mmCIF file of C-alpha atoms in Angstrom:
data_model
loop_
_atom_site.group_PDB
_atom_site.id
_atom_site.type_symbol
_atom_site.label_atom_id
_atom_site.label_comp_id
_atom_site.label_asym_id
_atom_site.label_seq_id
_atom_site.Cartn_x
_atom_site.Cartn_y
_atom_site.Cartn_z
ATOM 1 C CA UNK A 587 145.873 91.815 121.002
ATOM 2 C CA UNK A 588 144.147 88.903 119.730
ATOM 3 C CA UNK A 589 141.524 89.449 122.514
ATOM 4 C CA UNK A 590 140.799 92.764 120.830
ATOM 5 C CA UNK A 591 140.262 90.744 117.108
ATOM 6 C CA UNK A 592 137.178 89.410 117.566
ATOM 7 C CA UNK A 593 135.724 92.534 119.119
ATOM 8 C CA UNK A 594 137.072 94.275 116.452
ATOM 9 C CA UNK A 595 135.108 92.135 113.646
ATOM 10 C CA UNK A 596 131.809 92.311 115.301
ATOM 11 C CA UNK A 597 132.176 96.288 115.199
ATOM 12 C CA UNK A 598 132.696 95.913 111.667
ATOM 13 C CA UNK A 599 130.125 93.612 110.863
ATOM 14 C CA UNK A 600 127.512 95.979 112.934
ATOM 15 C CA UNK A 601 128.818 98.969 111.263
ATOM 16 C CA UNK A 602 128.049 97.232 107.982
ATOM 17 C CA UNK A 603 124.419 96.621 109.071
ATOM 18 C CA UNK A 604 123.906 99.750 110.571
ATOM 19 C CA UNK A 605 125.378 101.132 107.316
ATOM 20 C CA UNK A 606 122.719 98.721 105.132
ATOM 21 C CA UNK A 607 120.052 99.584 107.331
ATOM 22 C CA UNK A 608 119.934 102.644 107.310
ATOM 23 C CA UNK A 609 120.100 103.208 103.522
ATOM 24 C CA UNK A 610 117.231 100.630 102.985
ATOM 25 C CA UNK A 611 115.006 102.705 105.583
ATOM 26 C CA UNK A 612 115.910 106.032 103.634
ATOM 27 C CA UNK A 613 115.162 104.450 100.284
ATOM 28 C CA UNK A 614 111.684 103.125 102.032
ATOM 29 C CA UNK A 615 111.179 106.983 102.850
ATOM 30 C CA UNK A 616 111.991 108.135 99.399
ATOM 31 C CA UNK A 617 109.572 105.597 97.510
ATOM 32 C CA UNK A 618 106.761 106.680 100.447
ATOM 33 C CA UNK A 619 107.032 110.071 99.172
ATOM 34 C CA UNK A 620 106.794 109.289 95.499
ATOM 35 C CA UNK A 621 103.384 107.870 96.527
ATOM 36 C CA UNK A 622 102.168 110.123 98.616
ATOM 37 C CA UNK A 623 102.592 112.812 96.027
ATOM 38 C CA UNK A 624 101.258 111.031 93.871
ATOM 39 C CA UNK A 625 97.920 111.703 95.928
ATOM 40 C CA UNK A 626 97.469 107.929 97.073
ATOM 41 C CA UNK A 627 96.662 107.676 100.666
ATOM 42 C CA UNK A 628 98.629 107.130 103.474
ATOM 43 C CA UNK A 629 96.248 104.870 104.749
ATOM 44 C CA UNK A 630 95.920 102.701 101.667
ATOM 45 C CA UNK A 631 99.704 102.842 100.966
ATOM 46 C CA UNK A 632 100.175 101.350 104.732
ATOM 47 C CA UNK A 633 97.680 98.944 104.274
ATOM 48 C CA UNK A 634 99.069 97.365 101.389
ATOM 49 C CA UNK A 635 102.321 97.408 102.957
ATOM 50 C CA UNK A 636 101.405 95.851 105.613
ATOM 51 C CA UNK A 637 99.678 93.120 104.073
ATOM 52 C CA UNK A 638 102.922 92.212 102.209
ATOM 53 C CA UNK A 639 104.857 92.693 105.814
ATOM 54 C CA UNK A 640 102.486 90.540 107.185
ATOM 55 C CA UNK A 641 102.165 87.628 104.722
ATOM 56 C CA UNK A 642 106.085 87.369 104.724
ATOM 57 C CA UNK A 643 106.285 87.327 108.652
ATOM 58 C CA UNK A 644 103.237 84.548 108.498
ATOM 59 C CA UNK A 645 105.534 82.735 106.343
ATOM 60 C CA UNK A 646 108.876 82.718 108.314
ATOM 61 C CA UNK A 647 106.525 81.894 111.247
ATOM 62 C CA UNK A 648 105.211 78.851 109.560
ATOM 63 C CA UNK A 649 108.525 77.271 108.913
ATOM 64 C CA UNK A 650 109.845 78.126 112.636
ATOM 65 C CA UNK A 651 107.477 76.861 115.334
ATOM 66 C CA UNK A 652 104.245 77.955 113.750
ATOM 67 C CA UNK A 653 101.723 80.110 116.177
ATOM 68 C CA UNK A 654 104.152 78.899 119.450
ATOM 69 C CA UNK A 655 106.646 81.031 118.970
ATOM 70 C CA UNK A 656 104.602 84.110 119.476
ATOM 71 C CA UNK A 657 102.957 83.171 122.305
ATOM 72 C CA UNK A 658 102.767 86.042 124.411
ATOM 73 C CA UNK A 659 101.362 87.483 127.959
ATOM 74 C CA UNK A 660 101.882 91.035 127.162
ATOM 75 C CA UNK A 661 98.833 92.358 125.599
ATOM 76 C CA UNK A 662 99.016 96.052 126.330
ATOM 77 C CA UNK A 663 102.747 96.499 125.493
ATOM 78 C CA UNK A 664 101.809 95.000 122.440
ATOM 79 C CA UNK A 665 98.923 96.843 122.064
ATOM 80 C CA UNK A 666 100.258 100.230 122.858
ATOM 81 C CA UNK A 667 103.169 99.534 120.492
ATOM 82 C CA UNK A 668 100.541 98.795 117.747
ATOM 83 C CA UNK A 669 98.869 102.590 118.239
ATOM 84 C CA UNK A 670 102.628 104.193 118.361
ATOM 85 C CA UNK A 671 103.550 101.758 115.479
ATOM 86 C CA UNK A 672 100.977 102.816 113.278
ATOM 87 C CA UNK A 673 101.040 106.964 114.189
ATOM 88 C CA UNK A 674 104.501 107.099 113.433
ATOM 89 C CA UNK A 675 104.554 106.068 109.927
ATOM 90 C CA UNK A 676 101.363 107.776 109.372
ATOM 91 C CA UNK A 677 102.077 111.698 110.271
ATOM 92 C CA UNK A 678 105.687 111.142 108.875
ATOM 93 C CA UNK A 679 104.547 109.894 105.015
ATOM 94 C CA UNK A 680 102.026 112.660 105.433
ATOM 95 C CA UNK A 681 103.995 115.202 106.140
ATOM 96 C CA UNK A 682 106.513 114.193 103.357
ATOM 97 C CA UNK A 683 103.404 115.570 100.544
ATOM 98 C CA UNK A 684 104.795 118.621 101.115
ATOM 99 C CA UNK A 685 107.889 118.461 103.055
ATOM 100 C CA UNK A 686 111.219 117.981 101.727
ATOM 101 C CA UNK A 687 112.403 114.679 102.643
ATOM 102 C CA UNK A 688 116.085 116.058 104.195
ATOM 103 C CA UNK A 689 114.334 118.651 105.674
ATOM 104 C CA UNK A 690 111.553 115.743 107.427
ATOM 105 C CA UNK A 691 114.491 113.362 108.202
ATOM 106 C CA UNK A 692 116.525 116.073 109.811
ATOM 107 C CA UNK A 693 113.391 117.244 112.347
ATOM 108 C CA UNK A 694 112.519 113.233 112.842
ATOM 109 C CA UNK A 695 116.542 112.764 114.458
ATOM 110 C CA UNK A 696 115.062 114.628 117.380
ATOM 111 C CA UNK A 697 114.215 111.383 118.742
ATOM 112 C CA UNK A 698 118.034 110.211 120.298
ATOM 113 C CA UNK A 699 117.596 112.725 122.202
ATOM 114 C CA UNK A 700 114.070 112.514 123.156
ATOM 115 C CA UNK A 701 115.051 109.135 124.235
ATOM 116 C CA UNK A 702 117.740 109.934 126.437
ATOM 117 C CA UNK A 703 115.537 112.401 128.458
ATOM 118 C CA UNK A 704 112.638 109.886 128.682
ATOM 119 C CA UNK A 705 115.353 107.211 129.699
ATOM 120 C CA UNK A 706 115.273 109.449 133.420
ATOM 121 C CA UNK A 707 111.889 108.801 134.169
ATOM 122 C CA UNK A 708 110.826 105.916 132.928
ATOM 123 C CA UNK A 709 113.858 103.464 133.122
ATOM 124 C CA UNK A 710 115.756 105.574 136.004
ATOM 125 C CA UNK A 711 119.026 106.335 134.026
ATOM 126 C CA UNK A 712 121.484 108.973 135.058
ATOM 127 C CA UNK A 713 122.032 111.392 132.542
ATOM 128 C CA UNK A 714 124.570 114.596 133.712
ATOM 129 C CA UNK A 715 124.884 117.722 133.162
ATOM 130 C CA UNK A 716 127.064 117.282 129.693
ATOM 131 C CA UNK A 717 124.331 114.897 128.180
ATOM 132 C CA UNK A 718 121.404 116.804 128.859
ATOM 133 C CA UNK A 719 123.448 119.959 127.415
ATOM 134 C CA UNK A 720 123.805 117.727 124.506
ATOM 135 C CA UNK A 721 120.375 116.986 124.494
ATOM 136 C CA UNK A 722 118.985 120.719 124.641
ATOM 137 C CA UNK A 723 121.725 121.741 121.140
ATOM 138 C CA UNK A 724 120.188 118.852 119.702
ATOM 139 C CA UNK A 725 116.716 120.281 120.344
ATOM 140 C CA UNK A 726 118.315 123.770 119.032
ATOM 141 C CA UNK A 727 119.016 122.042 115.977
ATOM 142 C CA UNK A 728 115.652 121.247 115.150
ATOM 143 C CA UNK A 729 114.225 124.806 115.978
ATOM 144 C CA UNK A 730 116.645 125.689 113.527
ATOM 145 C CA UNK A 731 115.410 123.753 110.613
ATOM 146 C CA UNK A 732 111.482 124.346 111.700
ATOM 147 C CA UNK A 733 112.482 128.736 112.043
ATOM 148 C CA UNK A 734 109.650 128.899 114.486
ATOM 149 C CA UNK A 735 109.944 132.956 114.588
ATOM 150 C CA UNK A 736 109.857 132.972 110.824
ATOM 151 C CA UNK A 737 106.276 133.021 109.942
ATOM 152 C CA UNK A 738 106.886 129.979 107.498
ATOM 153 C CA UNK A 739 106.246 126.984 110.735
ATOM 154 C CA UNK A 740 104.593 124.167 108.861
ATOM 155 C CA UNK A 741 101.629 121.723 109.941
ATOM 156 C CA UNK A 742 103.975 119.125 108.528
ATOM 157 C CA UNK A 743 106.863 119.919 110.645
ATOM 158 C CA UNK A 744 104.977 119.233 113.923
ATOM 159 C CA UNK A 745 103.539 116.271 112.340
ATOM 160 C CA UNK A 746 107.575 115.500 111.987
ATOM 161 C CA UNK A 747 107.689 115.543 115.328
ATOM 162 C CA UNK A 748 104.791 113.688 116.403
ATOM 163 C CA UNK A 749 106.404 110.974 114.376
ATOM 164 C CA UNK A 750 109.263 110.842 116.227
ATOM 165 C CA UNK A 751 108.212 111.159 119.396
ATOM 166 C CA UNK A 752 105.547 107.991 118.001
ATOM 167 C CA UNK A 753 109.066 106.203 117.434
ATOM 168 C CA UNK A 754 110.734 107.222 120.535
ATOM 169 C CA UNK A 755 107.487 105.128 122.558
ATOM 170 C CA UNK A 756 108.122 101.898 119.701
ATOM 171 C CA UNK A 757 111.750 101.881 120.528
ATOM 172 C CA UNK A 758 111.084 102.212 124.620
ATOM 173 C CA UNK A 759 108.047 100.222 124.805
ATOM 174 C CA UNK A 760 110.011 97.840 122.656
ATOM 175 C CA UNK A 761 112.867 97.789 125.147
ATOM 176 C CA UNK A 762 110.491 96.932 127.883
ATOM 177 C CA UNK A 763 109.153 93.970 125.874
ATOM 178 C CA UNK A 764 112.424 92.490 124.621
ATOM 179 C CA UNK A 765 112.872 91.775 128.915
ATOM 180 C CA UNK A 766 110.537 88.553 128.164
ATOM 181 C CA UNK A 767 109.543 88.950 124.266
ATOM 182 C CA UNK A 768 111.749 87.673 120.888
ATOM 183 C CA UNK A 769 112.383 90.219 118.629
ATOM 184 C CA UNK A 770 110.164 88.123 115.908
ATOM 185 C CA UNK A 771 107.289 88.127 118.640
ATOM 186 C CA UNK A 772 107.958 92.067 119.044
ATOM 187 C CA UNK A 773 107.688 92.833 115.404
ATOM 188 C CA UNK A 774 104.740 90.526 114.324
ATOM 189 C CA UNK A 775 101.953 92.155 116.855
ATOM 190 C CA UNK A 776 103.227 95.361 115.895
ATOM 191 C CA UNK A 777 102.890 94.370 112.123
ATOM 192 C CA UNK A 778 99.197 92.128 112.718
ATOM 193 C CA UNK A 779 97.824 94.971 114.353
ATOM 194 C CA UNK A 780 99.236 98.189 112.066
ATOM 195 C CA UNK A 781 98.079 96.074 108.854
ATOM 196 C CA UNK A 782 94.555 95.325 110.584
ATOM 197 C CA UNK A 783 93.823 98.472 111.563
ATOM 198 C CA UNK A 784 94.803 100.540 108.309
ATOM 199 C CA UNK A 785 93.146 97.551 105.957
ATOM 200 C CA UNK A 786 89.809 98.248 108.056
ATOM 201 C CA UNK A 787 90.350 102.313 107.422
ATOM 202 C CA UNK A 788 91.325 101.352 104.154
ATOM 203 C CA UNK A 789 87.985 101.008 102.766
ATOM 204 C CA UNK A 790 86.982 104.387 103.063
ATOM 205 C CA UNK A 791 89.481 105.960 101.157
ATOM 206 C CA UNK A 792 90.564 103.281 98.888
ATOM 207 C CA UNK A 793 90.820 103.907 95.283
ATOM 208 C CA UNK A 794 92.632 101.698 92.395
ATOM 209 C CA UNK A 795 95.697 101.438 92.309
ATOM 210 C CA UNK A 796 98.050 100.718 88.962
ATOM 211 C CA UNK A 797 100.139 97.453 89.309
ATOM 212 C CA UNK A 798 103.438 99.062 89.426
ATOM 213 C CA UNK A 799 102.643 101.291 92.251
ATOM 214 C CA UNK A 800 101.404 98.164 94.014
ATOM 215 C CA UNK A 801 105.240 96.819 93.202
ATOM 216 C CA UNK A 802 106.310 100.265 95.023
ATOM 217 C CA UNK A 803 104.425 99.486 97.726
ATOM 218 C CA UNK A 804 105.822 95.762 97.714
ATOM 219 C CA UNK A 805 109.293 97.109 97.644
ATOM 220 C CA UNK A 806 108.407 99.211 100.417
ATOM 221 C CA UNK A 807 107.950 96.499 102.111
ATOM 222 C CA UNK A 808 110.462 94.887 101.836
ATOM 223 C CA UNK A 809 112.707 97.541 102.529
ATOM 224 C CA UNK A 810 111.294 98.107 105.388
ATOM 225 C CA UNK A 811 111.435 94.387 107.240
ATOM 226 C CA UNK A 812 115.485 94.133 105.685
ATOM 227 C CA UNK A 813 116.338 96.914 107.021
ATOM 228 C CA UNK A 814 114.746 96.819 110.224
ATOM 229 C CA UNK A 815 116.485 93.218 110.189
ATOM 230 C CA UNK A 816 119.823 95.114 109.592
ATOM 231 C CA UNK A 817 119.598 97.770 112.368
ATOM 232 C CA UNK A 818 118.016 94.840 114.877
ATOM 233 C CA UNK A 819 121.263 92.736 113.840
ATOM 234 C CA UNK A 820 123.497 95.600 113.910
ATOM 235 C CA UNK A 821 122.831 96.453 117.713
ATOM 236 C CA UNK A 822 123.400 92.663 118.525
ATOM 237 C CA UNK A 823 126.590 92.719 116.505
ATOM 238 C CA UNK A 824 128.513 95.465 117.194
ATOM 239 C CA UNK A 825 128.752 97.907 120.496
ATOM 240 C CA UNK A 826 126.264 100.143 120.572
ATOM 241 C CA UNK A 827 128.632 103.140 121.434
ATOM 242 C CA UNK A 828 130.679 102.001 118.107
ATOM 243 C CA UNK A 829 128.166 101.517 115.939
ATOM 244 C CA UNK A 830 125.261 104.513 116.965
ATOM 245 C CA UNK A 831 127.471 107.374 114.962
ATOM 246 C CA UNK A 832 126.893 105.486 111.595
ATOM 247 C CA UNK A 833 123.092 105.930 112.018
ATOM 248 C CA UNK A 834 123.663 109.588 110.969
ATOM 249 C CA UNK A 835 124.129 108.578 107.112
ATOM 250 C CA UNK A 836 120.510 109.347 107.394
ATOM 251 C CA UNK A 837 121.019 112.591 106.808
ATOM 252 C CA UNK A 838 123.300 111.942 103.828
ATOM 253 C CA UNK A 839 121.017 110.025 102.395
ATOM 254 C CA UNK A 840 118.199 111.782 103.018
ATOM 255 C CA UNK A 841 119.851 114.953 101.146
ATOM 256 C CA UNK A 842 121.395 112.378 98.575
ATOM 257 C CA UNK A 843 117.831 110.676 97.585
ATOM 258 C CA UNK A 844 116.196 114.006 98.407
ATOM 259 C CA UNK A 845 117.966 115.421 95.839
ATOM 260 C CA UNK A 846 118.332 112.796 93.113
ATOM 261 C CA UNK A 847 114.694 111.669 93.140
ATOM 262 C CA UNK A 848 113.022 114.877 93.660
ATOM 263 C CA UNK A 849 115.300 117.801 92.918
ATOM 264 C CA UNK A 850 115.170 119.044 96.167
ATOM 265 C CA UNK A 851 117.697 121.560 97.505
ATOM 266 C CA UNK A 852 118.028 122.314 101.412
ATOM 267 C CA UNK A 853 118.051 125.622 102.177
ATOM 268 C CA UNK A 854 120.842 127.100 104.504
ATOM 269 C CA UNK A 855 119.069 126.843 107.355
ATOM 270 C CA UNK A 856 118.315 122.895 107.288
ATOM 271 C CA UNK A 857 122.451 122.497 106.719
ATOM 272 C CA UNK A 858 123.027 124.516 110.327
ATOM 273 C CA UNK A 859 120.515 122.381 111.688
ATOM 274 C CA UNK A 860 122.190 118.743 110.622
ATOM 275 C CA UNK A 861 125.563 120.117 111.350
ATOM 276 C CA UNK A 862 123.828 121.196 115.059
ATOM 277 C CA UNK A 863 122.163 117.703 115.451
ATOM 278 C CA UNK A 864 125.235 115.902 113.813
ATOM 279 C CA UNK A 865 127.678 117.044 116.327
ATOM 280 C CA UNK A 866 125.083 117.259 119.630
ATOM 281 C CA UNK A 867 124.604 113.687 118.861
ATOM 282 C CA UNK A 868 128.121 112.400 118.188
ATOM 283 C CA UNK A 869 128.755 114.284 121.449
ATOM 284 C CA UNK A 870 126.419 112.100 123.259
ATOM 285 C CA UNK A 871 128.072 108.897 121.572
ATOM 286 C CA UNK A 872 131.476 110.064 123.150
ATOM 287 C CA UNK A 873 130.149 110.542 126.554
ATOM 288 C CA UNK A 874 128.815 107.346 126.216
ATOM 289 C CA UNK A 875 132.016 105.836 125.697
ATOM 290 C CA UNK A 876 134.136 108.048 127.897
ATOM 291 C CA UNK A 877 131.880 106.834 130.662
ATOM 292 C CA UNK A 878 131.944 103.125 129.615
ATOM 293 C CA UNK A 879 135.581 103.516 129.676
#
């Protein structure tokens, strides 16, 4: 029994980052709508951000073995991390101009199972026949909320998707890294080069900028790196079969924020497609730990 204690803990404590993190990222999302509708551009918005992201990480790096501790060998990993890191944010603040942001979030939590049918071929995993029926309902779910035989399929929903799929390649290229990279040396390429290459594009469609949008963009940010800090943390914490359910407060705060910040009111058909996802990807989480078990 006492065994069991300290397991016990860390599932708390990674449930309580996972919990953290996940609102922060949501809150990022909601502020990144605000100012894209408030017809600044993406670009510019993840330029700024990026120059905050990036003079913060300079500093930490300072203060902890300076430019030594990210050395690094891996030059395209990092560099096709950069192009994945930067299209992801990208076509999902774009497509939040006109998107509602539960309805965004809800297509975007396609990628669990995008990355459990990628895991096959690229890092040999078994996945059987009750997974992969998991992962096709899941895929159901979305079709749901994007009503592809309804006449009303957005540009924005399939730029939705391209986002996730964008995150799906961070998250695998970034498990292929983390084999001989820190997490710190993972995060800082992707955040030099993202912030490089949108300050460069920046200049063509930069235009001024109030000071307390530029405090938006700040908070941004920062919500971003704390709660990236949070979900990195809560995967080290806690077991990942424990703690992967919680990640779905997305959705609740996507509606929440959605909702509170912008009025917005999913329609019936974005509710059957979280309740679709919800439960296709819980159902993955117990197979998981049925087979861990």
């Amino acid at each position: 029994m006492t065994a069991l204690m300290p397991i016990k803990s860390k599932n708390i404590q990674g449930i309580a980052f996972m919990l953290i993190g996940v609102f922060l990222m949501s809150s990022m999302d909601a502020v990144g709508k605000f100012l894209v509708q408030a017809d600044y551009s993406v670009i510019q918005i993840l330029a700024i951000r990026g120059m905050f992201n990036l003079t913060i990480l300079l500093g930490w790096m300072v203060t902890h073995g300076g430019f030594g501790s990210v050395k690094t060998k891996q030059y395209k990993g990092h560099g096709l991390r950069i192009i994945f890191g930067l299209l992801a944010p990208l076509l999902f603040f774009m497509s939040l101009k006109h998107l509602p942001l539960a309805e965004a979030t809800v297509i975007f939590f396609v990628s669990p199972f995008i990355m459990t049918a990628l895991s096959v071929p690229i890092f040999k995993e078994k996945v059987g026949p009750h997974r992969w029926g998991a992962i096709f309902v899941g895929f159901a779910g979305v079709l749901i909320v994007m009503q592809p035989t309804s006449g009303l399929l957005e540009l924005e929903a399939f730029m939705v998707l391209g986002a996730s799929l964008s995150y799906c390649a961070i998250m695998l290229i970034g498990r292929w890294l983390g084999t001989t990279e820190s997490t710190f040396t993972i995060i800082f390429y992707m955040t030099l080069g993202t912030a490089t290459i949108t300050g460069f594009a920046s200049i063509f469609v930069w235009q001024p900028i109030p000071l307390e949008d530029v405090g938006l963009i700040a908070a941004m940010a920062v919500l971003s790196l704390t709660g990236n800090i949070c979900l990195i943390k809560s995967f080290r914490v806690g077991e990942v079969g424990v703690i992967t359910p919680f990640e779905y407060t997305g959705l609740f705060w996507a509606v929440t924020l959605g909702y509170l910040v912008f009025a917005e009111i999913p329609a019936a058909h974005v509710w059957t497609g979280v309740a679709v996802i919800g439960a296709s990807g819980l159902y993955l989480v117990y197979r998981e730990n049925r087979l861990k078990r």
